[in-house]
Coordinates of N, CA, C and O in Angstrom, one line a residue:
M1 N 141.5 77.7 181.1 CA 142.0 78.4 180.0 C 142.4 79.9 180.4 O 141.6 80.5 181.1
K2 N 143.6 80.3 180.1 CA 144.0 81.6 180.4 C 143.4 82.7 179.5 O 143.0 82.4 178.4
K3 N 143.4 83.9 180.0 CA 142.9 85.0 179.3 C 143.6 85.2 178.0 O 142.9 85.5 177.0
E4 N 144.9 85.0 178.0 CA 145.7 85.2 176.7 C 145.3 84.1 175.7 O 145.2 84.4 174.5
D5 N 145.0 82.9 176.2 CA 144.6 81.8 175.3 C 143.3 82.1 174.6 O 143.1 81.9 173.5
I6 N 142.4 82.6 175.5 CA 141.0 83.0 175.0 C 141.1 84.1 173.9 O 140.5 84.0 172.9
L7 N 141.9 85.1 174.2 CA 142.1 86.2 173.3 C 142.7 85.7 172.0 O 142.3 86.1 170.9
K8 N 143.7 84.8 172.1 CA 144.4 84.3 170.9 C 143.4 83.5 170.0 O 143.4 83.6 168.8
A9 N 142.6 82.6 170.7 CA 141.6 81.8 170.0 C 140.6 82.7 169.3 O 140.1 82.4 168.2
S10 N 140.2 83.8 170.0 CA 139.2 84.7 169.4 C 139.7 85.4 168.2 O 139.1 85.6 167.2
R11 N 141.0 85.8 168.3 CA 141.6 86.5 167.1 C 141.8 85.6 166.0 O 141.6 86.0 164.8
K12 N 142.1 84.3 166.3 CA 142.3 83.4 165.2 C 140.9 83.1 164.5 O 140.8 83.0 163.3
E13 N 139.9 83.0 165.3 CA 138.5 82.7 164.8 C 138.1 83.9 163.9 O 137.4 83.7 162.9
N14 N 138.4 85.1 164.4 CA 137.9 86.3 163.7 C 139.0 86.9 162.7 O 138.9 88.1 162.4
K15 N 139.9 86.1 162.3 CA 141.0 86.5 161.4 C 141.7 87.7 161.8 O 141.9 88.7 161.1
N16 N 142.2 87.7 163.1 CA 143.0 88.8 163.7 C 142.3 90.1 163.8 O 142.9 91.1 163.9
K17 N 141.0 90.1 163.7 CA 140.2 91.3 163.9 C 139.6 91.3 165.3 O 139.2 90.3 165.8
D18 N 139.7 92.5 165.9 CA 139.1 92.7 167.2 C 137.6 92.7 167.1 O 137.0 93.2 166.1
F19 N 136.9 92.2 168.1 CA 135.4 92.1 168.1 C 134.9 93.5 167.9 O 133.9 93.7 167.2
A20 N 135.5 94.5 168.5 CA 135.0 95.9 168.4 C 135.1 96.4 167.0 O 134.2 97.1 166.5
V21 N 136.1 96.0 166.3 CA 136.3 96.4 164.9 C 135.2 95.8 164.0 O 134.6 96.4 163.1
I22 N 134.9 94.5 164.3 CA 133.9 93.8 163.5 C 132.5 94.5 163.7 O 131.8 94.7 162.8
E23 N 132.2 94.9 165.0 CA 131.0 95.5 165.3 C 130.9 96.9 164.6 O 129.8 97.3 164.1
V24 N 132.0 97.6 164.6 CA 132.0 98.9 163.9 C 131.8 98.7 162.4 O 131.0 99.5 161.8
E25 N 132.4 97.7 161.8 CA 132.2 97.5 160.4 C 130.7 97.1 160.1 O 130.2 97.6 159.1
N26 N 130.2 96.3 160.9 CA 128.8 95.9 160.7 C 127.8 97.1 160.8 O 126.9 97.2 160.0
K27 N 128.1 98.0 161.8 CA 127.2 99.1 162.0 C 127.4 100.1 160.8 O 126.5 100.7 160.3
A28 N 128.7 100.2 160.3 CA 128.9 101.1 159.1 C 128.2 100.6 157.9 O 127.6 101.4 157.1
V29 N 128.1 99.3 157.7 CA 127.4 98.7 156.6 C 125.9 99.0 156.7 O 125.2 99.4 155.7
K30 N 125.4 98.9 157.9 CA 124.0 99.1 158.1 C 123.6 100.6 157.9 O 122.6 100.9 157.3
I31 N 124.5 101.5 158.4 CA 124.2 102.9 158.2 C 124.3 103.3 156.7 O 123.5 104.1 156.2
G32 N 125.3 102.7 156.0 CA 125.5 103.0 154.6 C 124.3 102.5 153.8 O 123.8 103.2 152.9
A33 N 123.8 101.3 154.1 CA 122.6 100.8 153.5 C 121.4 101.6 153.7 O 120.6 101.9 152.8
L34 N 121.2 102.1 155.0 CA 120.1 103.0 155.3 C 120.2 104.3 154.5 O 119.2 104.8 154.0
G35 N 121.4 104.8 154.4 CA 121.6 106.1 153.6 C 121.2 105.8 152.2 O 120.6 106.7 151.5
M36 N 121.6 104.7 151.6 CA 121.3 104.4 150.2 C 119.8 104.3 150.0 O 119.2 104.8 149.1
L37 N 119.1 103.6 151.0 CA 117.7 103.5 150.9 C 116.9 104.8 150.9 O 116.0 105.1 150.2
I38 N 117.4 105.7 151.8 CA 116.8 107.0 152.0 C 117.0 107.8 150.7 O 116.1 108.4 150.2
L39 N 118.2 107.9 150.2 CA 118.5 108.6 149.0 C 117.8 108.1 147.8 O 117.2 108.9 147.0
A40 N 117.7 106.8 147.7 CA 116.9 106.2 146.5 C 115.5 106.6 146.6 O 114.8 106.9 145.6
S41 N 114.9 106.6 147.8 CA 113.5 107.0 148.0 C 113.3 108.4 147.7 O 112.3 108.8 147.1
I42 N 114.2 109.3 148.1 CA 114.1 110.7 147.8 C 114.2 110.9 146.3 O 113.3 111.6 145.7
Y43 N 115.1 110.3 145.6 CA 115.2 110.4 144.1 C 113.9 109.9 143.5 O 113.4 110.5 142.5
F44 N 113.4 108.8 144.0 CA 112.2 108.2 143.4 C 111.0 109.2 143.5 O 110.3 109.5 142.6
C45 N 110.8 109.7 144.7 CA 109.7 110.7 144.9 C 109.9 112.0 144.1 O 108.9 112.5 143.6
L46 N 111.1 112.5 144.1 CA 111.4 113.7 143.3 C 111.1 113.5 141.8 O 110.5 114.3 141.1
E47 N 111.4 112.3 141.3 CA 111.2 112.0 139.9 C 109.7 112.0 139.6 O 109.2 112.4 138.6
I48 N 108.9 111.4 140.6 CA 107.4 111.4 140.4 C 106.9 112.8 140.4 O 106.1 113.2 139.6
I49 N 107.3 113.6 141.4 CA 106.8 114.9 141.6 C 107.2 115.9 140.4 O 106.4 116.6 139.9
V50 N 108.5 115.9 140.1 CA 109.0 116.8 139.1 C 108.7 116.4 137.7 O 108.2 117.2 136.8
Q51 N 109.0 115.1 137.4 CA 108.8 114.6 136.0 C 107.5 113.9 135.7 O 107.2 113.7 134.5
G52 N 106.9 113.5 136.7 CA 105.6 112.8 136.5 C 105.8 111.3 136.1 O 104.9 110.8 135.5
K53 N 106.9 110.7 136.3 CA 107.1 109.3 135.9 C 107.9 108.6 137.0 O 108.5 109.2 137.9
E54 N 107.8 107.3 136.9 CA 108.4 106.4 137.9 C 109.7 105.8 137.3 O 109.8 105.5 136.2
N55 N 110.7 105.6 138.2 CA 111.9 104.9 137.8 C 111.9 103.6 138.6 O 112.3 103.5 139.7
Y56 N 111.5 102.6 137.9 CA 111.4 101.3 138.5 C 112.8 100.7 138.9 O 112.9 99.8 139.6
G57 N 113.9 101.3 138.3 CA 115.2 100.9 138.7 C 115.5 101.1 140.2 O 116.1 100.3 140.9
L58 N 115.0 102.3 140.7 CA 115.2 102.6 142.1 C 114.4 101.6 143.0 O 114.9 101.1 144.0
Y59 N 113.2 101.4 142.6 CA 112.4 100.4 143.3 C 113.0 99.0 143.3 O 113.1 98.3 144.3
S60 N 113.6 98.6 142.2 CA 114.2 97.3 142.1 C 115.5 97.2 143.0 O 115.7 96.1 143.6
I61 N 116.2 98.3 143.1 CA 117.4 98.3 144.0 C 117.0 98.1 145.4 O 117.5 97.3 146.1
I62 N 115.9 98.8 145.8 CA 115.4 98.7 147.2 C 114.9 97.3 147.5 O 115.2 96.6 148.5
A63 N 114.1 96.8 146.5 CA 113.5 95.4 146.7 C 114.6 94.3 146.7 O 114.5 93.4 147.6
L64 N 115.6 94.5 145.9 CA 116.7 93.5 145.8 C 117.5 93.5 147.1 O 117.9 92.5 147.7
Y65 N 117.8 94.7 147.6 CA 118.5 94.9 148.8 C 117.8 94.2 150.0 O 118.3 93.4 150.7
C66 N 116.5 94.4 150.1 CA 115.7 93.8 151.1 C 115.6 92.3 151.0 O 115.7 91.6 152.0
A67 N 115.5 91.8 149.8 CA 115.5 90.4 149.5 C 116.8 89.7 150.0 O 116.8 88.7 150.6
I68 N 117.9 90.4 149.7 CA 119.2 89.8 150.1 C 119.4 89.9 151.6 O 119.8 88.9 152.2
V69 N 119.0 91.0 152.3 CA 119.2 91.1 153.7 C 118.3 90.0 154.4 O 118.8 89.3 155.3
Y70 N 117.0 90.0 154.1 CA 116.2 89.0 154.7 C 116.6 87.6 154.4 O 116.5 86.7 155.2
G71 N 117.0 87.3 153.1 CA 117.5 86.0 152.8 C 118.7 85.6 153.5 O 118.7 84.4 154.1
Y72 N 119.7 86.4 153.7 CA 120.9 86.1 154.4 C 120.6 85.8 155.9 O 121.0 84.8 156.4
K73 N 119.8 86.7 156.5 CA 119.4 86.5 157.9 C 118.6 85.3 158.1 O 118.8 84.5 159.0
G74 N 117.6 85.1 157.2 CA 116.7 83.9 157.3 C 117.5 82.6 157.1 O 117.2 81.7 157.9
I75 N 118.4 82.5 156.2 CA 119.2 81.3 156.0 C 120.1 81.0 157.2 O 120.2 79.9 157.7
K76 N 120.8 82.1 157.6 CA 121.7 81.9 158.7 C 121.0 81.5 160.1 O 121.5 80.7 160.8
T77 N 119.9 82.2 160.3 CA 119.2 82.0 161.6 C 118.1 80.9 161.5 O 117.5 80.6 162.5
K78 N 117.8 80.5 160.3 CA 116.7 79.5 160.0 C 115.3 80.1 160.5 O 114.5 79.3 161.0
N79 N 115.2 81.4 160.4 CA 114.0 82.1 160.8 C 113.0 82.1 159.6 O 113.2 82.7 158.6
K80 N 111.8 81.4 159.8 CA 110.8 81.2 158.7 C 110.3 82.6 158.3 O 110.0 82.8 157.1
F81 N 110.0 83.5 159.2 CA 109.4 84.8 158.9 C 110.4 85.5 158.0 O 109.9 86.1 157.0
E82 N 111.7 85.5 158.2 CA 112.6 86.3 157.4 C 112.8 85.6 156.0 O 112.9 86.3 155.0
I83 N 112.6 84.3 156.0 CA 112.7 83.6 154.7 C 111.5 83.9 153.9 O 111.6 84.1 152.7
I84 N 110.3 84.0 154.5 CA 109.1 84.4 153.8 C 109.2 85.9 153.3 O 108.8 86.2 152.2
C85 N 109.8 86.7 154.1 CA 110.0 88.1 153.7 C 111.0 88.2 152.5 O 110.8 88.9 151.5
M86 N 112.0 87.3 152.5 CA 112.9 87.2 151.4 C 112.2 86.8 150.1 O 112.4 87.4 149.0
I87 N 111.3 85.8 150.2 CA 110.6 85.4 149.1 C 109.7 86.5 148.5 O 109.6 86.7 147.3
I88 N 109.0 87.2 149.4 CA 108.1 88.3 149.0 C 108.9 89.4 148.3 O 108.5 89.8 147.2
W89 N 110.0 89.8 148.9 CA 110.9 90.8 148.3 C 111.4 90.4 146.9 O 111.6 91.2 146.0
T90 N 111.8 89.1 146.8 CA 112.3 88.6 145.6 C 111.2 88.6 144.5 O 111.4 89.0 143.3
V91 N 110.0 88.2 144.9 CA 108.8 88.3 143.9 C 108.6 89.7 143.5 O 108.1 90.0 142.4
V92 N 108.8 90.7 144.4 CA 108.6 92.1 144.0 C 109.8 92.6 143.1 O 109.6 93.3 142.2
A93 N 111.0 92.2 143.5 CA 112.2 92.7 142.8 C 112.2 92.2 141.3 O 112.5 93.0 140.4
I94 N 111.8 91.0 141.0 CA 112.0 90.4 139.7 C 111.1 91.2 138.7 O 111.7 91.6 137.6
P95 N 109.8 91.4 138.9 CA 109.1 92.2 137.9 C 109.6 93.6 137.8 O 109.5 94.2 136.7
L96 N 110.0 94.2 138.9 CA 110.6 95.6 138.8 C 111.8 95.6 137.9 O 112.0 96.6 137.1
I97 N 112.7 94.7 138.1 CA 113.9 94.6 137.3 C 113.5 94.4 135.8 O 114.1 95.1 134.9
I98 N 112.6 93.5 135.5 CA 112.2 93.3 134.1 C 111.6 94.5 133.5 O 111.9 94.9 132.4
T99 N 110.7 95.2 134.3 CA 110.0 96.4 133.8 C 111.0 97.5 133.5 O 110.9 98.2 132.5
Y100 N 112.0 97.6 134.4 CA 113.0 98.7 134.2 C 113.9 98.4 133.0 O 114.1 99.3 132.1
I101 N 114.3 97.1 132.8 CA 115.1 96.8 131.6 C 114.3 96.9 130.3 O 114.8 97.4 129.3
K102 N 113.0 96.5 130.3 CA 112.2 96.7 129.2 C 112.1 98.2 128.8 O 112.1 98.6 127.7
G103 N 111.9 99.1 129.9 CA 111.9 100.5 129.7 C 113.1 101.1 129.1 O 113.1 102.0 128.2
I104 N 114.3 100.5 129.5 CA 115.5 101.0 128.9 C 115.6 100.7 127.4 O 115.9 101.6 126.6
F105 N 115.2 99.5 127.0 CA 115.3 99.1 125.6 C 114.2 99.8 124.8 O 114.4 100.1 123.6
A106 N 113.0 100.1 125.4 CA 112.0 100.8 124.7 C 112.3 102.2 124.4 O 112.0 102.7 123.3
G107 N 113.1 102.8 125.3 CA 113.5 104.2 125.1 C 114.7 104.3 124.2 O 114.9 105.4 123.6
A108 N 115.5 103.3 124.0 CA 116.7 103.3 123.2 C 116.4 103.1 121.7 O 117.2 103.5 120.9
I109 N 115.2 102.6 121.4 CA 114.9 102.3 120.0 C 114.4 103.5 119.3 O 113.8 104.4 119.7

């Protein structure tokens, strides 16, 4: 197989995207997610320190994000550890989401 044929097949497989562009996009998503987690953690800590209360919505966002990441990786790679992590994060996320939504309705009445 010629070099041009390999390149053509690779572009077709990756929908005309260069492998370097795909890697940059993946890294950008990871950096963006890390930034989101750091900022959510800072907001959560500031709310506890300044206002003396917790915002379970921020916890639920972090837990849901972790559940999705571990779930996707675990399903794609069939890695049992990551699937277990996904289950744990899902079990954590659900009560946090419920608690946050209950708090919204309790404060609205």
